Coordinates of C-alpha atoms and ligand atoms in Angstrom, one line a residue:
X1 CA 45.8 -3.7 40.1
X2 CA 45.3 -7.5 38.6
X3 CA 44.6 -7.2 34.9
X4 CA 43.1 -10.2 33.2
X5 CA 42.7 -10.5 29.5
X6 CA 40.2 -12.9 28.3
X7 CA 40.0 -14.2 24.9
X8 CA 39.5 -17.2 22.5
X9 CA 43.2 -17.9 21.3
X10 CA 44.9 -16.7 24.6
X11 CA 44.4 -15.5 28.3
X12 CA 47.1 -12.2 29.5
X13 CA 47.5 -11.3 33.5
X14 CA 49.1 -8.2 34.3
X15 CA 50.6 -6.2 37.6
X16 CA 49.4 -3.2 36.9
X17 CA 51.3 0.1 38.7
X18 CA 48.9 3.4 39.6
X19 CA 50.5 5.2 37.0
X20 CA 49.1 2.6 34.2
X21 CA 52.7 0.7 34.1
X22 CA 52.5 -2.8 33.7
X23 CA 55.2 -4.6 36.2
X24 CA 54.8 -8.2 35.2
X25 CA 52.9 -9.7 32.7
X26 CA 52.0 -13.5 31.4
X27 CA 50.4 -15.0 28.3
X28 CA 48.6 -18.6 28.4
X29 CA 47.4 -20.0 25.3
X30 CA 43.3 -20.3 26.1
X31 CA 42.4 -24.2 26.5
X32 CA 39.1 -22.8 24.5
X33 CA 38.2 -26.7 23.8
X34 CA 38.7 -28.1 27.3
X35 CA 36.6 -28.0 30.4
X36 CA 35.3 -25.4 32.3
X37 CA 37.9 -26.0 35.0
X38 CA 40.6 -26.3 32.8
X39 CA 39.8 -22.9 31.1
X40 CA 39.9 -21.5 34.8
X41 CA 42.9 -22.9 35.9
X42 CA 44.7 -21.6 33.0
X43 CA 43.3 -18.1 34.3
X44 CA 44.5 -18.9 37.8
X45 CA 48.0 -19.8 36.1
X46 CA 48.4 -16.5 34.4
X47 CA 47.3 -14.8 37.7
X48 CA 50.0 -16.7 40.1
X49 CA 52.4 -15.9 37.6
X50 CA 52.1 -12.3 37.8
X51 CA 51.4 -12.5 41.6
X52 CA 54.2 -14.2 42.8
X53 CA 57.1 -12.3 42.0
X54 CA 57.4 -9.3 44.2
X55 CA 54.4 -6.9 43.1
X56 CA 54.0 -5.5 46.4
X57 CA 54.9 -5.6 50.1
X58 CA 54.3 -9.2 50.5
X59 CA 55.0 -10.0 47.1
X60 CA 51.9 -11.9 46.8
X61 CA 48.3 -11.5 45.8
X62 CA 47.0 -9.1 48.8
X63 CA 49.1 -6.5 47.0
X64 CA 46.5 -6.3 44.8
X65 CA 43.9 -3.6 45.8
X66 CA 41.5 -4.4 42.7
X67 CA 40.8 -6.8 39.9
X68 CA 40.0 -5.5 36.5
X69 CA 38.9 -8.1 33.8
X70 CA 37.8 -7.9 30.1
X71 CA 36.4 -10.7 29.1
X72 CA 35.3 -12.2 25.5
X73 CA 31.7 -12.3 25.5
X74 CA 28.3 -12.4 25.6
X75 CA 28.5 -11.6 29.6
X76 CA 26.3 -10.7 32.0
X77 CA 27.2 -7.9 34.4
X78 CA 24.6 -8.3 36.4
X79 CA 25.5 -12.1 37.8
X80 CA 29.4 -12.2 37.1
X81 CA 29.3 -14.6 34.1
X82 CA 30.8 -14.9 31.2
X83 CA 29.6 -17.3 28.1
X84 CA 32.6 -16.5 25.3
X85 CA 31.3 -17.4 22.1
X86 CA 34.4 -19.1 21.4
X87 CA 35.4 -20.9 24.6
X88 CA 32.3 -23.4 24.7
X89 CA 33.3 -24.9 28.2
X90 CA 32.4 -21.6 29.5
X91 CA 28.5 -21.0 29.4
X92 CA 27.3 -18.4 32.6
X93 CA 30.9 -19.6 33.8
X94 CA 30.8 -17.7 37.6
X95 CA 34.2 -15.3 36.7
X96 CA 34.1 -12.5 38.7
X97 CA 33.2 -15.0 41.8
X98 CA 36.1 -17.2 40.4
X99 CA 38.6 -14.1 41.3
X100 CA 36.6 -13.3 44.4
X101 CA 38.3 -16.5 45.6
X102 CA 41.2 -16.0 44.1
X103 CA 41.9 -12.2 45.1
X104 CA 40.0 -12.2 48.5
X105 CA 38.8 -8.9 50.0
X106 CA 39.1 -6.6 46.9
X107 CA 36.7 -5.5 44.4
X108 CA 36.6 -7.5 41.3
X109 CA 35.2 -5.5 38.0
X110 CA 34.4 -7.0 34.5
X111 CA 33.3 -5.6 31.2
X112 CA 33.8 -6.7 27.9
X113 CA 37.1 -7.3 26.1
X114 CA 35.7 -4.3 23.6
X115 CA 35.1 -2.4 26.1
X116 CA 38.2 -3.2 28.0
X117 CA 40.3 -2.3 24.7
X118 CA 38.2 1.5 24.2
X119 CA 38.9 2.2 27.8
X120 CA 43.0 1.3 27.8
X121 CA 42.8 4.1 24.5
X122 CA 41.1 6.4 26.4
X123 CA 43.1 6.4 29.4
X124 CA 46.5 6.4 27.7
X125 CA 45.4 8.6 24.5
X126 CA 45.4 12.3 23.7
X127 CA 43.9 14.1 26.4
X128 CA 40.9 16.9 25.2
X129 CA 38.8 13.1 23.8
X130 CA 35.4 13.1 25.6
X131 CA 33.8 10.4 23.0
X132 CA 36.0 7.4 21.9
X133 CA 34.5 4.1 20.1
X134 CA 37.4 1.5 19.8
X135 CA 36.9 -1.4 17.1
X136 CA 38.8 -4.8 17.3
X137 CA 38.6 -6.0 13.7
X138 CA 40.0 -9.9 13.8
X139 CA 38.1 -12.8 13.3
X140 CA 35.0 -10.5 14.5
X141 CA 34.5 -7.3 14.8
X142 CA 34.3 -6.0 18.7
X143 CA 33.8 -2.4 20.0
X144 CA 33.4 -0.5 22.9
X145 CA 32.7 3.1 24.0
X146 CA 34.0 5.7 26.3
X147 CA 31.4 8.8 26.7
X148 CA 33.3 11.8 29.3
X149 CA 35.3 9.3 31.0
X150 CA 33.0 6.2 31.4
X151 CA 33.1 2.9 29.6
X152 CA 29.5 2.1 28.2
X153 CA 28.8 -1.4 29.6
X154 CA 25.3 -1.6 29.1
X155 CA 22.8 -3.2 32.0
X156 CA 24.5 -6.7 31.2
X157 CA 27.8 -6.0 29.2
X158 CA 26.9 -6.1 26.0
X159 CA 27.0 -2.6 24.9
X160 CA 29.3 -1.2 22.1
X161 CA 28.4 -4.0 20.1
X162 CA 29.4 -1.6 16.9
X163 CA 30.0 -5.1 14.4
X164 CA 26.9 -5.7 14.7
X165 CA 25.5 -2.5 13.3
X166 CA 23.4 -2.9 10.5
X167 CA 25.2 -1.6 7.0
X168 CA 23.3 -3.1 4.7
X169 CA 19.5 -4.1 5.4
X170 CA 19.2 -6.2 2.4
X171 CA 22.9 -7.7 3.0
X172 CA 23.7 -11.6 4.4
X173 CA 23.0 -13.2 7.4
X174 CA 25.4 -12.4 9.7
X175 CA 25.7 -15.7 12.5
X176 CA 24.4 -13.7 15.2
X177 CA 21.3 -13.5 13.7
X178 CA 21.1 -10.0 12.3
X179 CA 21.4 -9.6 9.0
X180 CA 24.0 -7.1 7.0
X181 CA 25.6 -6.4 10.2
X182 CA 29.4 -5.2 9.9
X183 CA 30.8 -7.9 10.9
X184 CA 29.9 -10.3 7.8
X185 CA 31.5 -7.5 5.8
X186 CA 34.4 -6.7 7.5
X187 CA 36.1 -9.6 9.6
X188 CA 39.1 -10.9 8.1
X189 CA 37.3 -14.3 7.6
X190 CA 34.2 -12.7 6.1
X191 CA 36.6 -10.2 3.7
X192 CA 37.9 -14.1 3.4
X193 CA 35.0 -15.7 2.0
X194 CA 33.4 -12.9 -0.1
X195 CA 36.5 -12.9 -1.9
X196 CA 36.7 -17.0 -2.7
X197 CA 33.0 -16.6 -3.7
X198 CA 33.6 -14.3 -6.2
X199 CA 36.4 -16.1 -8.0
X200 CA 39.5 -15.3 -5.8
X201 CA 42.0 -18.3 -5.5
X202 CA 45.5 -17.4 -3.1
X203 CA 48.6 -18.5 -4.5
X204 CA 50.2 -22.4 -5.4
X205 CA 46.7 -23.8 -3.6
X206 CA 47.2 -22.4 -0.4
X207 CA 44.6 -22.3 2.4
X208 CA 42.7 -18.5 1.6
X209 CA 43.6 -16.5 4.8
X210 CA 43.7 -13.0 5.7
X211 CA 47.5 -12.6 5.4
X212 CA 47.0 -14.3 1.7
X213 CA 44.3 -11.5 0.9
X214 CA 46.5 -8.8 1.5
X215 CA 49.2 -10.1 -0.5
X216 CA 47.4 -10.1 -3.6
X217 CA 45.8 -6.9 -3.0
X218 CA 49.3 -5.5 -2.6
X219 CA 49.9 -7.7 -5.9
X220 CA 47.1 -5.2 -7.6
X221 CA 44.5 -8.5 -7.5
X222 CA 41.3 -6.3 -8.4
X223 CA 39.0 -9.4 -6.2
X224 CA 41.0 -9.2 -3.0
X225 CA 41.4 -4.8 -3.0
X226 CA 37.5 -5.1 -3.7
X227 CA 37.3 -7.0 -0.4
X228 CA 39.1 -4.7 1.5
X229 CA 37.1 -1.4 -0.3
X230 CA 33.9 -3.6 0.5
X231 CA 34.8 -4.3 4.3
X232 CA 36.5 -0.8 4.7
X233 CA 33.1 1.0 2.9
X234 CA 31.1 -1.5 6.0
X235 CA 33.4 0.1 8.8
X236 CA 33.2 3.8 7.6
X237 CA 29.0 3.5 7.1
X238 CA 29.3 1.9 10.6
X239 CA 31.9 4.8 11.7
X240 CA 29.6 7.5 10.9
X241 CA 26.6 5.8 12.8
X242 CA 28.3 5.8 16.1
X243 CA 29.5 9.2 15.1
X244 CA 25.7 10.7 14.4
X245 CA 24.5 8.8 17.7
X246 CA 27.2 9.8 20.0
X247 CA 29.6 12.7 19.0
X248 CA 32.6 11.1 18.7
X249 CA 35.9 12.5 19.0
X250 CA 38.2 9.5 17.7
X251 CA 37.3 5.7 16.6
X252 CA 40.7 3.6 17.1
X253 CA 41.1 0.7 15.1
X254 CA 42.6 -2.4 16.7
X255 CA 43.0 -6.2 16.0
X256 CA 44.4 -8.9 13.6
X257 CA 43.2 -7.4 10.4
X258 CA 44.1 -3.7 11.4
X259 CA 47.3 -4.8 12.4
X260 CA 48.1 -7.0 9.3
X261 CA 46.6 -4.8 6.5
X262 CA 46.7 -0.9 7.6
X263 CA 47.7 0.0 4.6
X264 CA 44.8 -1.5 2.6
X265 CA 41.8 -0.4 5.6
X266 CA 43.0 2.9 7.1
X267 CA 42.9 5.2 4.2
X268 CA 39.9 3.5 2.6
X269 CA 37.8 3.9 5.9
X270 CA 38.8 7.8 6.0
X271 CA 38.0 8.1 2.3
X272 CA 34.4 6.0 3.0
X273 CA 33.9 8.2 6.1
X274 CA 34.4 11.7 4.3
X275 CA 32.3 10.1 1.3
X276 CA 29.4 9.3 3.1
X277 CA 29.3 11.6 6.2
X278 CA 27.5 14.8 5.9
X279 CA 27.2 17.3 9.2
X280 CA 30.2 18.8 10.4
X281 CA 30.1 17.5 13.8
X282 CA 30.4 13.8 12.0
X283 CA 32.8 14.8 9.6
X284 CA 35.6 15.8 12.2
X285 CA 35.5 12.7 13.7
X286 CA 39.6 11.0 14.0
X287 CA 40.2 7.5 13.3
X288 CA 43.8 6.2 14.0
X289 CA 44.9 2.9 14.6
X290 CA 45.6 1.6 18.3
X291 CA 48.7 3.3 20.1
X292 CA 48.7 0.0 22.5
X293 CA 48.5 -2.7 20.4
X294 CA 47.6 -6.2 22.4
X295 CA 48.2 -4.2 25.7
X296 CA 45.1 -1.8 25.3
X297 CA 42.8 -4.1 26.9
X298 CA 44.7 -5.6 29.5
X299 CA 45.4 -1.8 30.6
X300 CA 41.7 -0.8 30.2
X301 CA 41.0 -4.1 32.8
X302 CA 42.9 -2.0 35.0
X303 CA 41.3 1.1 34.6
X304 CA 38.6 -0.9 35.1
X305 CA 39.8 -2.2 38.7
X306 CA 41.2 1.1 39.6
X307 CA 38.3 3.3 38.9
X308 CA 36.5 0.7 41.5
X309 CA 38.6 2.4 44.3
X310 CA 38.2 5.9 43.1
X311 CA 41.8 5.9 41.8
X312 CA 42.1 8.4 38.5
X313 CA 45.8 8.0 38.0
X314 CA 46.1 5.0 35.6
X315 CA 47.2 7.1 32.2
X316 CA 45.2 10.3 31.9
X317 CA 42.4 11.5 33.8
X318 CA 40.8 14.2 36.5
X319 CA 38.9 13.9 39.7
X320 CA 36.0 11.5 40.0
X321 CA 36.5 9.3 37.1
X322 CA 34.7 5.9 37.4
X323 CA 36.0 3.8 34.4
X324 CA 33.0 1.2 35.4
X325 CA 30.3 3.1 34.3
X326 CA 28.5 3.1 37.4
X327 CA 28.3 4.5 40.6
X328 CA 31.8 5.1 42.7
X329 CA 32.8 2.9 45.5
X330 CA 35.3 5.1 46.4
X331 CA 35.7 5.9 50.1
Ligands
ZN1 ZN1 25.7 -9.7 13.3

């Protein structure tokens, strides 16, 4: 399977094997300020360089039986297009027709990079999980949800949209529109911000930044760990939610912040989780942080692709699973 990885800072291709190994991989930096052509033929540059070298019989692109893409978003499923917030060239850019070209003769499948990351988890986690939310927690906060096997999508791609969960209905305006949504609590540019506003400076006049935040929480700086007790208290309340709704098994934190300040989220969400969550069937819920780091979504793209042929055997799985969400097009 062709995996494609879609986001604002950088665009990842993978061979993908049956078994859920990746063969051969490349990274492009996203040309997020360019063209809509030039954002493309980054895409096609990743994909030649995966498809070049010997991934099949030919060695070339028909030894791909299926594209799997996760794309930044908004999307919409229903058309093929993608419209990433933070690649402006790209607004109801034609995607999934893009790869059609590309990758004649196979099926092509999309879903969201949220989505993309929850699936990868799903597939290559502990088996006995029926209901997984994944966050990304970064410079936003993404999601995505596998219920039994299938990744939400939603009618247009949009569904999983857990940072924008209302926490607090008297809180800011969040830029999407909503107001006290997770994500203005809990990004690392929003923890970011609430701290300068209340009197935080970083060290020597240094640009504030995540990395700088955690620093002086280590330090014991009582503004910065009161950002990261007010974003983690956002991501439990938000946690618990999904939980209630949907009977989840595990939530599995991924992303820049996760990735950069574990140690001041992790225990902080549990804590908020067991603080705030009341029936028993919420209260067991697991939260871990990713097992695949930046490869979760590029391996749930080719779940995605696989589960279009009826193919069960990337990572973990039984009979009949249909990553996509829909209906099989298995033969
Ligand atoms: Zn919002």
């Amino acid at each position: 399977v062709l995996a494609i990885d879609i986001g604002g800072t950088k665009i990842a291709a993978a061979a993908v094997r049956a078994d859920g190994r990746i063969l051969r991989r490349s990274t492009v930096p996203t040309p997020a300020d360019q063209p809509a052509d030039v954002v493309a033929g980054a895409v096609l540059r990743a994909v030649a360089d995966v498809a070049e070298t010997g991934t099949g019989r030919d060695g070339g692109r028909s030894a791909f039986a299926a594209v799997g893409i996760g794309s930044a978003g908004p999307l919409d499923l229903a058309s093929g297009t993608v419209s990433p917030l933070n690649i402006p060239g790209w607004r109801g850019f034609p995607l999934v027709e893009t790869l059609r070209a590309a990758v004649p003769g196979v099926p092509v499948e999309l879903a969201g990079d949220g989505q993309c990351m929850a699936l990868g988890e799903y597939r290559h986690g502990r088996p006995g999980v029926r209901g997984l939310l994944g966050m990304v927690i970064s410079t936003g906060v993404g999601g995505g949800v596998v219920l039994d096997g299938r990744v939400q999508t939603g009618p247009t791609g949009s569904a999983g949209h857990i940072g924008h969960l209302t926490v607090d209905p008297g809180g800011p305006l969040c830029p999407c529109g909503g107001r006290g949504c997770v994500e203005i609590h809990a990004s690392g540019p929003s923890m970011v911000r609430w701290a300068v506003d209340q009197g935080w400076r970083p060290e020597s006049g240094a640009t504030p930044d995540g990395a700088g935040l955690a620093a002086a929480a280590r330090a014991g700086d009582t503004i910065a760990q009161a950002a990261f007790a007010r974003g983690a208290q956002a991501l439990a309340a938000s946690i618990v939610c999904a939980a209630a709704l949907m009977e989840l098994d595990e939530v599995v934190l991924g992303g820049g912040v996760v990735n950069g300040a574990a140690d001041l989220l992790l225990d902080r969400i549990r804590a908020g989780v067991a603080a705030i969550a009341g029936m028993a069937f919420i209260r067991r819920v697991r939260i871990r942080p990713s097992s695949l780091g930046s490869d979760a979504g590029l391996l749930g793209a080719a779940a995605l692709g696989a589960a279009a042929l009826g193919v069960a055997a990337l990572g973990r799985g039984g009979s009949g699973y249909d990553g996509s969400g829909r209906g099989s097009t298995a033969p």
